[in-house]
Short mmCIF file of C-alpha atoms and ligand atoms in Angstrom, two decimals:
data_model
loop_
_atom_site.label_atom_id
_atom_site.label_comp_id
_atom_site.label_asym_id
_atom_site.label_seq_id
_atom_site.Cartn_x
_atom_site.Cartn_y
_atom_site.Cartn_z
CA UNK A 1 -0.45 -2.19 12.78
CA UNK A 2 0.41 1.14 11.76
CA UNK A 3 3.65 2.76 12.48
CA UNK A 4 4.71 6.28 12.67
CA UNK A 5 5.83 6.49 8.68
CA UNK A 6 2.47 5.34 8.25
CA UNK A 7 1.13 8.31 9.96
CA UNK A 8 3.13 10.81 8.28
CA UNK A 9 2.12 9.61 4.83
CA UNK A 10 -1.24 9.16 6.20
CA UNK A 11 -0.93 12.76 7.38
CA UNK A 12 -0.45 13.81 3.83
CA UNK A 13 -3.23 11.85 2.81
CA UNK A 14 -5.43 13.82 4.95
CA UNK A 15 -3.93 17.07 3.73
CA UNK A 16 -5.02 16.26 -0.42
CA UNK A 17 -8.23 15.27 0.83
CA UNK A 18 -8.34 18.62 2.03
CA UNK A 19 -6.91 19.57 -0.97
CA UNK A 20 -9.74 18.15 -2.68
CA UNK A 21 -12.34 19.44 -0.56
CA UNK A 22 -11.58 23.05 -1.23
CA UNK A 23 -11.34 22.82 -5.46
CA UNK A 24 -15.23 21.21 -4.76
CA UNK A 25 -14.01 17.45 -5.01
CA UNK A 26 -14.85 15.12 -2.66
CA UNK A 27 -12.10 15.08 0.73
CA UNK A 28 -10.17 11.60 -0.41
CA UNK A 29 -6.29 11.80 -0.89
CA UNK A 30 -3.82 9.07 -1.23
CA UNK A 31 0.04 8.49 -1.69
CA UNK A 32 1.60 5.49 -3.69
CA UNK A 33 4.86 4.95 -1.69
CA UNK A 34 7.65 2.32 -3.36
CA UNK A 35 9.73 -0.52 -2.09
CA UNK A 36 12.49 2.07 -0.79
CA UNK A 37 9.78 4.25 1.25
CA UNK A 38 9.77 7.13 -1.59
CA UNK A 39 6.55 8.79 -2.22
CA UNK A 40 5.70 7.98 -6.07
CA UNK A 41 3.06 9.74 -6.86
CA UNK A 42 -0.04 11.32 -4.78
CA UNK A 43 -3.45 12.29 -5.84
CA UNK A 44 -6.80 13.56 -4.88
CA UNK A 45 -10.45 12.88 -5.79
CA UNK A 46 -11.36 14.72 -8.69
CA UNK A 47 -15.17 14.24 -9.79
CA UNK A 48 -15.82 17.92 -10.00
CA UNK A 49 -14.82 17.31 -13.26
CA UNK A 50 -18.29 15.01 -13.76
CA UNK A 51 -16.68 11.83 -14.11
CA UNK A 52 -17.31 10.05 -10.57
CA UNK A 53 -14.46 7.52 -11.40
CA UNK A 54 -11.98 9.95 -10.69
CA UNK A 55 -10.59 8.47 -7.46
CA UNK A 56 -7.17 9.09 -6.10
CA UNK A 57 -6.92 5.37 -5.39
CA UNK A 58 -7.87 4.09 -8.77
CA UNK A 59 -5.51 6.81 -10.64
CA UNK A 60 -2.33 5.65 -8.29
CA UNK A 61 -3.60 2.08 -9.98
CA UNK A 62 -3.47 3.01 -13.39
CA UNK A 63 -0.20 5.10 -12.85
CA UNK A 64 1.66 1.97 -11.13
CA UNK A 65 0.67 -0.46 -14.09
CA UNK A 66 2.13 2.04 -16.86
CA UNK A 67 5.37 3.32 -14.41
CA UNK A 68 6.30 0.46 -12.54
CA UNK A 69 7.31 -3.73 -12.65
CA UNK A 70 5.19 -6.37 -11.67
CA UNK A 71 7.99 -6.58 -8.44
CA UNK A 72 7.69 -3.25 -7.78
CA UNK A 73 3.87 -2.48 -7.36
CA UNK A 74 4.07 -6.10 -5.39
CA UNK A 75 6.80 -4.14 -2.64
CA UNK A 76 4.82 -0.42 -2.90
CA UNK A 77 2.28 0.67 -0.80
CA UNK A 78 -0.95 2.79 -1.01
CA UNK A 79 -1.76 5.15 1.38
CA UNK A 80 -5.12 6.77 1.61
CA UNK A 81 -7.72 8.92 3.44
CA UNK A 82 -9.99 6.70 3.55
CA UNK A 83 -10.66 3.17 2.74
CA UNK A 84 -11.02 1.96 -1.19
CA UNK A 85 -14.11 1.41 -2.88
CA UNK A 86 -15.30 -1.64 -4.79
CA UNK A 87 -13.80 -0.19 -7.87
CA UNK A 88 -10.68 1.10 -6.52
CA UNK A 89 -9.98 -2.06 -4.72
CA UNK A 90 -10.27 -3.60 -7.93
CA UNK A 91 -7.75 -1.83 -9.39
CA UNK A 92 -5.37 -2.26 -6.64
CA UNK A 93 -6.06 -5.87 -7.06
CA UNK A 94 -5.41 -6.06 -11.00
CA UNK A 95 -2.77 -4.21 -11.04
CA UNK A 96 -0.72 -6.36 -8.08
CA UNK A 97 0.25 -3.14 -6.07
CA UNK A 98 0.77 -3.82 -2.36
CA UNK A 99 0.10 -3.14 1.27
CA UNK A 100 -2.83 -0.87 1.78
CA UNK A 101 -3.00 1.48 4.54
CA UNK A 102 -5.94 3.63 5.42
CA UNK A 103 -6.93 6.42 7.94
CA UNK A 104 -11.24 6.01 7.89
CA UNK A 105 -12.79 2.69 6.81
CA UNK A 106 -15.67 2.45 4.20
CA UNK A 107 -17.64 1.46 7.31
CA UNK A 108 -17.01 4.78 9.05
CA UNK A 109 -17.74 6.52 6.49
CA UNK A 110 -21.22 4.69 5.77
CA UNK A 111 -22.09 5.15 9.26
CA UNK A 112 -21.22 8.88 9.35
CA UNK A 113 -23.43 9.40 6.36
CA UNK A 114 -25.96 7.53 7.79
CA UNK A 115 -25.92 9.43 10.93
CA UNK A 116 -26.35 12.90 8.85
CA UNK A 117 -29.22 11.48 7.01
CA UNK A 118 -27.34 11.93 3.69
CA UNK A 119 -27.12 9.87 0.30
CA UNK A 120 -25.06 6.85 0.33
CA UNK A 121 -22.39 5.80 -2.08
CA UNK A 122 -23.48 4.33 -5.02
CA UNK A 123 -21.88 1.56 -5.06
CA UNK A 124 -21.89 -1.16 -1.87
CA UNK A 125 -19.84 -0.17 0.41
CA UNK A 126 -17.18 -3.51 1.33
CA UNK A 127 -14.41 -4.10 2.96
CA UNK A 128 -11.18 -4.32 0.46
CA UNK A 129 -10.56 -8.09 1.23
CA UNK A 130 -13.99 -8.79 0.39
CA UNK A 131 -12.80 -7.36 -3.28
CA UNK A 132 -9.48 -8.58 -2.93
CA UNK A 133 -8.95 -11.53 -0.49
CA UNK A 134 -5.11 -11.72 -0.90
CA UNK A 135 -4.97 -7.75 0.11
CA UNK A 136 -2.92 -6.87 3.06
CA UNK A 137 -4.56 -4.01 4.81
CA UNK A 138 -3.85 -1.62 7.74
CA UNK A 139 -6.74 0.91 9.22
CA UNK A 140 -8.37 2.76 10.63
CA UNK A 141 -5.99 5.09 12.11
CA UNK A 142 -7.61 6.13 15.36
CA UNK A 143 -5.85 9.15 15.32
CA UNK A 144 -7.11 10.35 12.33
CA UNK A 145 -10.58 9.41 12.05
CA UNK A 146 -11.73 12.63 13.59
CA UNK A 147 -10.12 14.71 11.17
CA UNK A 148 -11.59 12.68 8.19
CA UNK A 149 -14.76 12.72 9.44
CA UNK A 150 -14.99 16.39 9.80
CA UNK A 151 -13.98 16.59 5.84
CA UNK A 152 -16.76 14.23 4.72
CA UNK A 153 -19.15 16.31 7.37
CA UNK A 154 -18.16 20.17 5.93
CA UNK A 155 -18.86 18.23 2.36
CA UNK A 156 -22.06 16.84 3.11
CA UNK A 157 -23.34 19.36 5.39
CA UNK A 158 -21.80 22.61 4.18
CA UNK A 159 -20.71 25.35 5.19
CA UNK A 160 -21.83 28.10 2.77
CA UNK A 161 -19.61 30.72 2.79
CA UNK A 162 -20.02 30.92 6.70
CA UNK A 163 -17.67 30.55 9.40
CA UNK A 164 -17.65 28.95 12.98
CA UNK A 165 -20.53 30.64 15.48
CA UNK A 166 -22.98 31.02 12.47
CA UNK A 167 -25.95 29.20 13.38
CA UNK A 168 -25.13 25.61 11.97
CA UNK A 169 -25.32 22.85 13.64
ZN1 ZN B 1 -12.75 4.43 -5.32
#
């Protein structure tokens, strides 16, 4: 059940993955929020850089386990654009952070991609407690999905340099 703090942060999520989008990464954010409900530390995907294990999620991991008690990561949650991946989950899962919260499931997204006749992930696309079976999860956000989905859409199907009315479909 997601509340309206989850949307905000959720919200901001959606904004780095924008973030990410437009520096040529792909459109994932995410927000590490502690026990008190302050925002930790945010990221965004960053595999322009040509190493394709630069996710926000997994980063947020690797932070909590050098910044933060064993307590602490238990109580703080991990807000993100869109669902972890196998890896990511992982992560989450070693390093005994908390609640996760998501806007677009890995399934959405593997059906969107799908749909556009594009590439899947590499990796096999599973839910988080299939990774983790202890993991507390919220998501999708309904009221978000739209908005994610048109991210992953402009960076699968492009946009080159042109604007609305140009032809695209
Ligand atoms: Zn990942």
């Amino acid at each position: 059940m997601t509340t309206e703090t989850d949307l905000r942060h959720l919200r901001r999520c959606v904004e780095l993955a924008t973030e990410a989008l437009d520096a040529h990464d792909d459109p994932f954010g995410s927000l590490l929020v502690g026990p008190e409900g302050t925002v930790l530390k945010e990221d965004r995907n960053r595999i322009s850089s040509g190493d394709h294990t630069r996710h926000p999620e997994f980063a947020l991991a690797r932070w909590a386990a050098d910044h933060l008690s064993p307590d602490e990561r238990a109580r703080s949650t991990v807000y993100t654009s869109g669902e972890h991946c196998p890896m990511c989950a992982a992560a989450h899962g070693w390093v005994g952070l908390g609640r996760i919260v998501y806007a677009a499931s890995s399934a959405q997204l593997a059906g969107w991609l799908a749909e556009w006749g594009v590439p899947q992930a590499p990796v096999a696309t599973l839910p988080i407690t299939d990774v983790v079976p202890g993991a507390v999860t919220d998501g999708p956000a309904p009221e978000l999905v739209e908005a994610v989905r048109a991210l992953h859409r402009r960076r699968r199907m492009g946009h080159a340099g042109g604007g609305p009315g140009n032809g695209g479909t």
